[in-house]
Short mmCIF file of C-alpha atoms and ligand atoms in Angstrom, two decimals:
data_model
loop_
_atom_site.label_atom_id
_atom_site.label_comp_id
_atom_site.label_asym_id
_atom_site.label_seq_id
_atom_site.Cartn_x
_atom_site.Cartn_y
_atom_site.Cartn_z
CA UNK A 1 121.20 100.05 62.76
CA UNK A 2 118.50 99.41 60.22
CA UNK A 3 119.94 100.51 56.87
CA UNK A 4 118.43 100.32 53.39
CA UNK A 5 119.59 101.94 50.21
CA UNK A 6 118.23 102.29 46.69
CA UNK A 7 119.42 103.74 43.38
CA UNK A 8 117.60 104.18 40.06
CA UNK A 9 118.03 105.65 36.57
CA UNK A 10 119.32 108.01 35.33
CA UNK A 11 121.85 108.98 38.04
CA UNK A 12 122.22 105.72 40.01
CA UNK A 13 122.48 107.89 43.10
CA UNK A 14 122.16 106.14 46.46
CA UNK A 15 119.35 107.25 48.75
CA UNK A 16 119.23 105.84 52.28
CA UNK A 17 116.87 104.98 55.11
CA UNK A 18 118.62 104.68 58.47
CA UNK A 19 116.67 103.61 61.53
CA UNK A 20 116.97 102.61 65.16
CA UNK A 21 116.13 98.95 65.70
CA UNK A 22 114.97 99.69 69.27
CA UNK A 23 112.77 102.79 68.94
CA UNK A 24 111.88 102.49 65.21
CA UNK A 25 112.73 106.13 64.59
CA UNK A 26 114.67 106.90 61.44
CA UNK A 27 115.89 109.42 58.90
CA UNK A 28 115.86 109.64 55.11
CA UNK A 29 119.17 110.65 53.53
CA UNK A 30 119.29 112.25 50.05
CA UNK A 31 115.92 111.19 48.62
CA UNK A 32 116.12 111.41 44.81
CA UNK A 33 114.28 109.60 42.04
CA UNK A 34 114.33 106.40 44.16
CA UNK A 35 112.24 108.05 46.90
CA UNK A 36 109.34 105.58 46.54
CA UNK A 37 111.69 102.67 47.29
CA UNK A 38 112.94 104.52 50.37
CA UNK A 39 109.43 105.24 51.61
CA UNK A 40 108.49 101.57 51.05
CA UNK A 41 111.57 100.41 52.98
CA UNK A 42 110.74 102.71 55.89
CA UNK A 43 107.22 101.31 55.98
CA UNK A 44 108.44 97.71 55.73
CA UNK A 45 110.63 98.24 58.80
CA UNK A 46 107.87 100.05 60.68
CA UNK A 47 109.99 103.19 60.93
CA UNK A 48 108.75 106.63 61.89
CA UNK A 49 110.89 109.04 59.85
CA UNK A 50 111.65 112.21 61.80
CA UNK A 51 113.96 114.15 59.47
CA UNK A 52 115.10 114.37 55.84
CA UNK A 53 118.87 114.95 55.80
CA UNK A 54 120.69 116.16 52.67
CA UNK A 55 124.43 115.71 52.12
CA UNK A 56 124.36 118.40 49.42
CA UNK A 57 122.02 119.94 46.86
CA UNK A 58 122.98 118.55 43.46
CA UNK A 59 119.80 117.61 41.67
CA UNK A 60 120.29 113.84 41.81
CA UNK A 61 120.28 114.05 45.64
CA UNK A 62 117.16 116.20 46.02
CA UNK A 63 114.62 115.36 43.30
CA UNK A 64 112.67 113.20 45.77
CA UNK A 65 112.54 115.77 48.57
CA UNK A 66 109.11 117.14 47.63
CA UNK A 67 107.58 113.68 47.46
CA UNK A 68 109.20 112.65 50.76
CA UNK A 69 108.10 115.85 52.45
CA UNK A 70 104.51 115.39 51.29
CA UNK A 71 104.48 111.77 52.48
CA UNK A 72 106.19 112.37 55.83
CA UNK A 73 105.65 116.00 56.80
CA UNK A 74 109.06 116.26 58.50
CA UNK A 75 111.81 118.91 58.28
CA UNK A 76 114.31 119.03 55.41
CA UNK A 77 117.91 119.81 56.45
CA UNK A 78 120.74 121.24 54.32
CA UNK A 79 123.96 123.19 54.78
CA UNK A 80 123.32 126.88 54.16
CA UNK A 81 126.17 127.15 51.62
CA UNK A 82 124.33 124.80 49.24
CA UNK A 83 121.03 126.66 49.29
CA UNK A 84 121.85 128.42 45.99
CA UNK A 85 122.11 125.00 44.35
CA UNK A 86 118.92 123.80 46.04
CA UNK A 87 116.96 126.82 44.87
CA UNK A 88 118.50 126.43 41.41
CA UNK A 89 117.38 122.82 40.96
CA UNK A 90 115.31 123.62 37.86
CA UNK A 91 118.38 125.21 36.19
CA UNK A 92 120.52 122.25 37.30
CA UNK A 93 118.06 119.99 35.47
CA UNK A 94 118.34 122.09 32.34
CA UNK A 95 122.14 121.61 32.38
CA UNK A 96 121.52 117.86 32.10
CA UNK A 97 118.64 118.26 29.63
CA UNK A 98 116.12 117.17 32.26
CA UNK A 99 112.87 118.74 33.34
CA UNK A 100 112.98 118.90 37.13
CA UNK A 101 110.29 120.26 39.44
CA UNK A 102 111.19 122.89 42.04
CA UNK A 103 111.41 121.41 45.54
CA UNK A 104 109.80 122.69 48.76
CA UNK A 105 112.04 125.13 50.67
CA UNK A 106 114.62 123.84 53.13
CA UNK A 107 113.27 123.94 56.70
CA UNK A 108 116.49 123.89 58.70
CA UNK A 109 120.12 124.71 58.02
CA UNK A 110 122.65 122.57 59.89
CA UNK A 111 124.14 124.46 62.82
CA UNK A 112 127.68 123.24 63.45
CA UNK A 113 127.95 119.50 64.04
CA UNK A 114 124.42 119.25 65.42
CA UNK A 115 124.12 116.59 66.57
CA UNK A 116 120.78 115.30 65.32
CA UNK A 117 119.33 112.03 66.59
CA UNK A 118 117.12 109.10 65.65
CA UNK A 119 116.34 106.73 68.49
CA UNK A 120 119.57 105.56 70.11
CA UNK A 121 121.71 106.95 67.29
CA UNK A 122 123.47 110.29 67.05
CA UNK A 123 124.16 112.00 63.71
CA UNK A 124 127.13 114.37 63.64
CA UNK A 125 127.16 116.79 60.71
CA UNK A 126 130.66 117.35 59.30
CA UNK A 127 131.14 120.17 56.80
CA UNK A 128 133.23 118.78 53.92
CA UNK A 129 133.20 121.34 51.09
CA UNK A 130 135.00 120.85 47.78
CA UNK A 131 132.52 118.90 45.63
CA UNK A 132 130.21 121.83 46.37
CA UNK A 133 130.36 124.60 49.00
CA UNK A 134 127.78 123.17 51.40
CA UNK A 135 128.65 119.48 51.19
CA UNK A 136 128.44 117.60 54.49
CA UNK A 137 129.19 114.08 55.65
CA UNK A 138 126.96 112.47 58.26
CA UNK A 139 128.66 110.39 60.97
CA UNK A 140 126.15 108.07 62.63
CA UNK A 141 127.07 106.48 65.97
CA UNK A 142 125.03 104.34 68.34
CA UNK A 143 124.94 105.58 71.93
CA UNK A 144 127.68 103.92 73.97
CA UNK A 145 129.63 102.78 70.90
CA UNK A 146 132.59 104.54 69.31
CA UNK A 147 132.54 103.31 65.71
CA UNK A 148 130.71 105.54 63.22
CA UNK A 149 129.05 104.83 59.89
CA UNK A 150 129.70 107.61 57.39
CA UNK A 151 127.33 108.89 54.72
CA UNK A 152 129.60 111.00 52.55
CA UNK A 153 127.45 112.09 49.61
CA UNK A 154 129.70 112.77 46.61
CA UNK A 155 132.77 113.72 48.65
CA UNK A 156 134.44 110.29 48.42
CA UNK A 157 133.71 107.15 46.40
CA UNK A 158 135.14 103.64 46.38
CA UNK A 159 138.27 104.24 44.29
CA UNK A 160 137.41 107.82 43.35
CA UNK A 161 136.50 111.28 44.62
CA UNK A 162 133.76 113.78 43.83
CA UNK A 163 133.95 115.93 40.72
CA UNK A 164 134.95 119.55 41.26
CA UNK A 165 133.99 121.08 37.90
CA UNK A 166 130.44 122.07 38.90
CA UNK A 167 129.59 125.53 40.38
CA UNK A 168 131.36 126.07 43.69
CA UNK A 169 133.59 122.99 43.36
CA UNK A 170 137.29 123.15 44.24
CA UNK A 171 139.84 120.33 44.13
CA UNK A 172 142.20 121.57 46.86
CA UNK A 173 139.25 122.14 49.19
CA UNK A 174 137.89 118.66 48.47
CA UNK A 175 141.23 116.96 49.15
CA UNK A 176 141.54 118.93 52.40
CA UNK A 177 138.05 117.81 53.45
CA UNK A 178 138.79 114.14 52.75
CA UNK A 179 142.23 114.10 54.37
CA UNK A 180 141.35 116.37 57.28
CA UNK A 181 137.82 115.27 58.16
CA UNK A 182 137.16 111.79 56.74
CA UNK A 183 140.64 110.33 57.19
CA UNK A 184 140.47 111.29 60.87
CA UNK A 185 138.18 108.25 61.25
CA UNK A 186 139.69 104.80 61.92
CA UNK A 187 140.39 102.39 59.08
CA UNK A 188 137.43 100.10 59.79
CA UNK A 189 134.88 102.93 59.46
CA UNK A 190 132.24 102.00 56.88
CA UNK A 191 131.62 104.61 54.18
CA UNK A 192 128.41 104.87 52.17
CA UNK A 193 128.83 107.09 49.12
CA UNK A 194 126.28 108.87 46.98
CA UNK A 195 127.10 106.62 44.03
CA UNK A 196 128.44 103.06 43.81
CA UNK A 197 129.27 100.50 46.49
CA UNK A 198 130.16 101.01 50.15
CA UNK A 199 133.82 101.10 51.16
CA UNK A 200 135.91 101.76 54.26
CA UNK A 201 138.20 104.59 55.30
CA UNK A 202 141.15 102.18 55.46
CA UNK A 203 140.60 100.86 51.97
CA UNK A 204 140.42 104.37 50.48
CA UNK A 205 143.43 105.52 52.51
CA UNK A 206 145.48 102.61 51.11
CA UNK A 207 144.20 102.29 47.54
CA UNK A 208 142.32 105.39 46.31
CA UNK A 209 144.47 106.69 43.40
CA UNK A 210 143.35 110.29 43.99
CA UNK A 211 144.59 110.25 47.58
CA UNK A 212 147.88 108.36 47.48
ZN1 ZN B 1 126.95 115.87 43.79
ZN1 ZN B 2 125.50 112.70 43.09
#
């Protein structure tokens, strides 16, 4: 899989470009303020981006959606239960003392696990509420292979878990999502979080202080 990530001030939130090395189709995941880097990376790899996939609708994960949509003209996907956050992005900005532009409306709400595709890769959409009501994790698997790469948004971090003090957050729900959905994956599954470095399911299962 072709995989690039970028993060910039002020949130240091990871945005991703994932692409198929055979067909050169790809997706953008959580374009925020680093959206120009993501668009450059897609171009550098000669990728045709077919969808913009959002793990959730906190402002740091969506402030680049409008710019990405204008550049690419492809559908924006979100879980329905986060649409109130998405439509409230201007108010979210105010909470952080930031002026944020409204974003173009979501085009498609995830329906069950999907799956969505890019080239020879399948994207399964796993509903993992707790950090927010409509949080999802994206499990990307190449056709014919069993191991997945997980994009978990702010559900799980290397050595930490997502905060649950924002509107719609709930600690018990979050822990259930991590233990029930993410920890069902094998230990060697690579996990890309919305902030910070990549990790693996096994490492978090063994060492994450919030989950021991
Ligand atoms: Zn978040
Ligand atoms: Zn975040």
